[in-house]
């Protein structure tokens, strides 16, 4: 349409304008209620399944509630932040520093001696580990020797794959500040208690 609401010559050649009366006749003929040329013969057949009426809802009695007192260890909320900062957000086993699309480090703060076993929330009891290394460390599939060499358990179901996981040096990637490095007594506890030799 042109600005003055008239049809352009090009559009007029491609489309025929209908009057409201012509449009009504076309709709009436197309949607009329005449008999179908090929009537349905399967209308008498009823399929099963949803033909039954729905049973009334039975109100169940309220669930019993149990009041209980729980006891859990209070953790320091800054533990993760302090450990990741000390290690530069780099996994100590793989050496990888991965940052996701939101700018958050993929490394996790892992306790060497867990809080469940009276491990403190201090940086020297923590390691920055990627998810897989953290899972393996917690299950004793990887550990740390006295000389900081990364140990791999013989009980791993993919010994060749796990052996390739540590960084090239085969030792932990230490924090720059010596005060943040893992304390030997925590690594010894993990090696003697958790690691599967």
mmCIF file of C-alpha atoms in Angstrom:
data_model
loop_
_atom_site.group_PDB
_atom_site.id
_atom_site.type_symbol
_atom_site.label_atom_id
_atom_site.label_comp_id
_atom_site.label_asym_id
_atom_site.label_seq_id
_atom_site.Cartn_x
_atom_site.Cartn_y
_atom_site.Cartn_z
ATOM 1 C CA UNK A 1 0.000 0.000 0.000
ATOM 2 C CA UNK A 2 1.097 3.512 -0.689
ATOM 3 C CA UNK A 3 1.059 6.193 1.958
ATOM 4 C CA UNK A 4 -2.322 7.399 0.691
ATOM 5 C CA UNK A 5 -3.736 3.850 1.288
ATOM 6 C CA UNK A 6 -3.928 3.028 -2.429
ATOM 7 C CA UNK A 7 -2.473 -0.184 -3.801
ATOM 8 C CA UNK A 8 0.707 0.099 -5.815
ATOM 9 C CA UNK A 9 0.735 -1.141 -9.372
ATOM 10 C CA UNK A 10 3.131 -3.999 -8.637
ATOM 11 C CA UNK A 11 1.029 -5.295 -5.724
ATOM 12 C CA UNK A 12 -2.167 -4.912 -7.739
ATOM 13 C CA UNK A 13 -0.805 -7.194 -10.431
ATOM 14 C CA UNK A 14 0.030 -9.903 -7.889
ATOM 15 C CA UNK A 15 -3.009 -9.744 -5.590
ATOM 16 C CA UNK A 16 -6.692 -9.189 -6.262
ATOM 17 C CA UNK A 17 -8.509 -7.176 -3.632
ATOM 18 C CA UNK A 18 -11.640 -8.825 -2.218
ATOM 19 C CA UNK A 19 -14.686 -7.024 -1.070
ATOM 20 C CA UNK A 20 -15.977 -7.991 2.368
ATOM 21 C CA UNK A 21 -18.979 -9.651 0.697
ATOM 22 C CA UNK A 22 -16.767 -11.825 -1.573
ATOM 23 C CA UNK A 23 -14.625 -12.819 1.418
ATOM 24 C CA UNK A 24 -17.740 -13.865 3.408
ATOM 25 C CA UNK A 25 -18.979 -16.040 0.508
ATOM 26 C CA UNK A 26 -15.594 -17.796 0.200
ATOM 27 C CA UNK A 27 -15.485 -18.536 3.918
ATOM 28 C CA UNK A 28 -19.098 -19.797 3.866
ATOM 29 C CA UNK A 29 -18.414 -22.167 0.982
ATOM 30 C CA UNK A 30 -15.131 -23.419 2.464
ATOM 31 C CA UNK A 31 -16.412 -23.899 5.999
ATOM 32 C CA UNK A 32 -19.987 -24.869 5.220
ATOM 33 C CA UNK A 33 -21.626 -27.768 6.978
ATOM 34 C CA UNK A 34 -22.194 -29.917 3.919
ATOM 35 C CA UNK A 35 -21.726 -33.660 4.150
ATOM 36 C CA UNK A 36 -18.143 -34.759 3.750
ATOM 37 C CA UNK A 37 -17.454 -36.403 0.420
ATOM 38 C CA UNK A 38 -15.715 -39.214 2.282
ATOM 39 C CA UNK A 39 -17.461 -39.537 5.664
ATOM 40 C CA UNK A 40 -15.566 -41.079 8.538
ATOM 41 C CA UNK A 41 -16.415 -44.715 9.112
ATOM 42 C CA UNK A 42 -14.474 -45.176 12.336
ATOM 43 C CA UNK A 43 -16.620 -42.902 14.494
ATOM 44 C CA UNK A 44 -18.435 -45.857 16.020
ATOM 45 C CA UNK A 45 -15.176 -47.348 17.276
ATOM 46 C CA UNK A 46 -14.130 -46.066 20.674
ATOM 47 C CA UNK A 47 -10.576 -46.437 21.801
ATOM 48 C CA UNK A 48 -9.954 -47.460 25.392
ATOM 49 C CA UNK A 49 -7.716 -45.718 27.850
ATOM 50 C CA UNK A 50 -9.189 -42.395 28.857
ATOM 51 C CA UNK A 51 -12.858 -43.275 28.662
ATOM 52 C CA UNK A 52 -13.266 -43.967 32.368
ATOM 53 C CA UNK A 53 -14.345 -41.266 34.745
ATOM 54 C CA UNK A 54 -11.693 -40.002 37.080
ATOM 55 C CA UNK A 55 -11.815 -41.383 40.585
ATOM 56 C CA UNK A 56 -12.407 -38.791 43.299
ATOM 57 C CA UNK A 57 -9.313 -37.544 45.099
ATOM 58 C CA UNK A 58 -8.841 -39.048 48.525
ATOM 59 C CA UNK A 59 -7.378 -36.596 50.986
ATOM 60 C CA UNK A 60 -4.465 -38.216 52.725
ATOM 61 C CA UNK A 61 -3.691 -37.504 56.311
ATOM 62 C CA UNK A 62 -0.957 -34.981 56.978
ATOM 63 C CA UNK A 63 2.550 -36.412 57.102
ATOM 64 C CA UNK A 64 4.101 -36.927 60.476
ATOM 65 C CA UNK A 65 6.840 -34.495 61.381
ATOM 66 C CA UNK A 66 9.781 -35.265 63.595
ATOM 67 C CA UNK A 67 11.542 -32.547 65.502
ATOM 68 C CA UNK A 68 15.224 -33.256 65.822
ATOM 69 C CA UNK A 69 18.307 -31.500 66.969
ATOM 70 C CA UNK A 70 21.332 -31.817 64.709
ATOM 71 C CA UNK A 71 24.961 -31.223 65.436
ATOM 72 C CA UNK A 72 27.322 -30.266 62.651
ATOM 73 C CA UNK A 73 30.734 -28.738 62.398
ATOM 74 C CA UNK A 74 30.748 -25.008 61.714
ATOM 75 C CA UNK A 75 33.014 -24.210 58.806
ATOM 76 C CA UNK A 76 34.826 -20.993 58.030
ATOM 77 C CA UNK A 77 33.138 -19.377 55.038
ATOM 78 C CA UNK A 78 36.436 -17.803 53.963
ATOM 79 C CA UNK A 79 38.268 -21.142 53.692
ATOM 80 C CA UNK A 80 37.547 -21.555 49.970
ATOM 81 C CA UNK A 81 38.468 -17.974 49.118
ATOM 82 C CA UNK A 82 41.705 -18.064 51.126
ATOM 83 C CA UNK A 83 42.866 -21.420 49.735
ATOM 84 C CA UNK A 84 42.143 -20.491 46.116
ATOM 85 C CA UNK A 85 43.869 -17.137 46.550
ATOM 86 C CA UNK A 86 46.959 -18.811 48.061
ATOM 87 C CA UNK A 87 47.240 -21.230 45.131
ATOM 88 C CA UNK A 88 46.401 -18.669 42.441
ATOM 89 C CA UNK A 89 43.216 -20.621 41.618
ATOM 90 C CA UNK A 90 45.421 -23.392 40.166
ATOM 91 C CA UNK A 91 44.942 -27.118 40.832
ATOM 92 C CA UNK A 92 47.973 -28.358 42.799
ATOM 93 C CA UNK A 93 47.868 -31.783 41.131
ATOM 94 C CA UNK A 94 47.154 -31.022 37.465
ATOM 95 C CA UNK A 95 48.596 -27.503 37.383
ATOM 96 C CA UNK A 96 45.506 -26.283 35.503
ATOM 97 C CA UNK A 97 44.019 -22.861 36.147
ATOM 98 C CA UNK A 98 40.558 -22.968 34.588
ATOM 99 C CA UNK A 99 38.148 -20.029 34.794
ATOM 100 C CA UNK A 100 34.547 -20.593 33.698
ATOM 101 C CA UNK A 101 32.509 -18.225 31.524
ATOM 102 C CA UNK A 102 31.262 -16.371 34.597
ATOM 103 C CA UNK A 103 34.813 -15.580 35.734
ATOM 104 C CA UNK A 104 34.775 -18.093 38.586
ATOM 105 C CA UNK A 105 37.672 -20.491 39.145
ATOM 106 C CA UNK A 106 36.869 -24.159 38.555
ATOM 107 C CA UNK A 107 39.335 -25.184 41.277
ATOM 108 C CA UNK A 108 37.836 -26.191 44.618
ATOM 109 C CA UNK A 109 39.224 -25.829 48.118
ATOM 110 C CA UNK A 110 39.807 -29.298 49.561
ATOM 111 C CA UNK A 111 40.661 -30.117 53.156
ATOM 112 C CA UNK A 112 43.698 -32.356 53.564
ATOM 113 C CA UNK A 113 42.428 -33.484 56.945
ATOM 114 C CA UNK A 114 38.629 -33.117 56.650
ATOM 115 C CA UNK A 115 36.539 -31.125 59.104
ATOM 116 C CA UNK A 116 34.794 -34.404 60.045
ATOM 117 C CA UNK A 117 38.147 -35.596 61.396
ATOM 118 C CA UNK A 118 38.885 -32.372 63.281
ATOM 119 C CA UNK A 119 40.786 -30.752 60.436
ATOM 120 C CA UNK A 120 40.988 -26.975 60.832
ATOM 121 C CA UNK A 121 39.786 -24.450 58.238
ATOM 122 C CA UNK A 122 43.241 -22.986 57.626
ATOM 123 C CA UNK A 123 45.099 -22.567 54.346
ATOM 124 C CA UNK A 124 47.881 -24.970 55.391
ATOM 125 C CA UNK A 125 45.208 -27.698 55.722
ATOM 126 C CA UNK A 126 43.850 -26.979 52.261
ATOM 127 C CA UNK A 127 44.662 -27.718 48.657
ATOM 128 C CA UNK A 128 43.248 -26.125 45.521
ATOM 129 C CA UNK A 129 42.052 -29.051 43.397
ATOM 130 C CA UNK A 130 40.050 -29.406 40.191
ATOM 131 C CA UNK A 131 36.832 -31.412 40.571
ATOM 132 C CA UNK A 132 38.232 -34.779 39.462
ATOM 133 C CA UNK A 133 41.419 -34.444 41.526
ATOM 134 C CA UNK A 134 39.337 -33.400 44.564
ATOM 135 C CA UNK A 135 37.078 -36.441 44.185
ATOM 136 C CA UNK A 136 40.105 -38.741 43.868
ATOM 137 C CA UNK A 137 41.940 -37.107 46.796
ATOM 138 C CA UNK A 138 38.918 -37.482 49.103
ATOM 139 C CA UNK A 139 38.633 -41.181 48.165
ATOM 140 C CA UNK A 140 42.312 -41.918 48.621
ATOM 141 C CA UNK A 141 43.045 -42.572 44.949
ATOM 142 C CA UNK A 142 45.719 -39.863 44.960
ATOM 143 C CA UNK A 143 47.899 -38.715 47.841
ATOM 144 C CA UNK A 144 51.106 -36.859 48.571
ATOM 145 C CA UNK A 145 54.449 -38.385 49.608
ATOM 146 C CA UNK A 146 56.800 -36.794 52.147
ATOM 147 C CA UNK A 147 58.836 -35.212 49.341
ATOM 148 C CA UNK A 148 55.619 -33.687 47.856
ATOM 149 C CA UNK A 149 55.507 -36.240 45.019
ATOM 150 C CA UNK A 150 51.965 -37.012 43.907
ATOM 151 C CA UNK A 151 51.068 -40.633 44.689
ATOM 152 C CA UNK A 152 48.587 -42.645 42.630
ATOM 153 C CA UNK A 153 46.822 -45.578 44.254
ATOM 154 C CA UNK A 154 47.213 -49.004 42.670
ATOM 155 C CA UNK A 155 43.504 -49.515 43.428
ATOM 156 C CA UNK A 156 42.482 -47.057 40.700
ATOM 157 C CA UNK A 157 40.463 -48.746 37.949
ATOM 158 C CA UNK A 158 42.309 -46.701 35.270
ATOM 159 C CA UNK A 159 45.882 -46.619 36.523
ATOM 160 C CA UNK A 160 47.339 -45.395 33.194
ATOM 161 C CA UNK A 161 44.814 -42.555 32.927
ATOM 162 C CA UNK A 162 45.221 -41.460 36.537
ATOM 163 C CA UNK A 163 49.022 -41.612 36.281
ATOM 164 C CA UNK A 164 48.772 -39.077 33.430
ATOM 165 C CA UNK A 165 46.709 -36.668 35.553
ATOM 166 C CA UNK A 166 49.503 -35.020 37.612
ATOM 167 C CA UNK A 167 51.480 -32.101 36.206
ATOM 168 C CA UNK A 168 54.823 -32.693 34.449
ATOM 169 C CA UNK A 169 56.906 -32.330 37.595
ATOM 170 C CA UNK A 170 54.917 -35.023 39.401
ATOM 171 C CA UNK A 171 54.954 -32.848 42.535
ATOM 172 C CA UNK A 172 52.451 -30.471 44.119
ATOM 173 C CA UNK A 173 52.362 -26.930 42.750
ATOM 174 C CA UNK A 174 53.095 -24.941 45.915
ATOM 175 C CA UNK A 175 51.795 -21.531 46.908
ATOM 176 C CA UNK A 176 54.323 -18.726 46.695
ATOM 177 C CA UNK A 177 54.202 -17.934 50.421
ATOM 178 C CA UNK A 178 55.735 -20.749 52.536
ATOM 179 C CA UNK A 179 53.232 -20.122 55.358
ATOM 180 C CA UNK A 180 50.411 -21.248 53.016
ATOM 181 C CA UNK A 181 52.065 -24.527 52.030
ATOM 182 C CA UNK A 182 50.489 -27.763 53.311
ATOM 183 C CA UNK A 183 51.635 -28.725 56.795
ATOM 184 C CA UNK A 184 53.470 -32.078 56.836
ATOM 185 C CA UNK A 185 51.307 -33.467 59.695
ATOM 186 C CA UNK A 186 48.112 -33.016 57.614
ATOM 187 C CA UNK A 187 49.671 -34.682 54.552
ATOM 188 C CA UNK A 188 50.930 -37.536 56.757
ATOM 189 C CA UNK A 189 47.452 -37.953 58.253
ATOM 190 C CA UNK A 190 45.928 -38.154 54.751
ATOM 191 C CA UNK A 191 48.585 -40.597 53.513
ATOM 192 C CA UNK A 192 48.185 -42.901 56.536
ATOM 193 C CA UNK A 193 44.411 -42.627 56.948
ATOM 194 C CA UNK A 194 42.860 -42.043 53.500
ATOM 195 C CA UNK A 195 45.336 -42.986 50.776
ATOM 196 C CA UNK A 196 44.830 -46.501 49.393
ATOM 197 C CA UNK A 197 48.353 -47.846 48.940
#
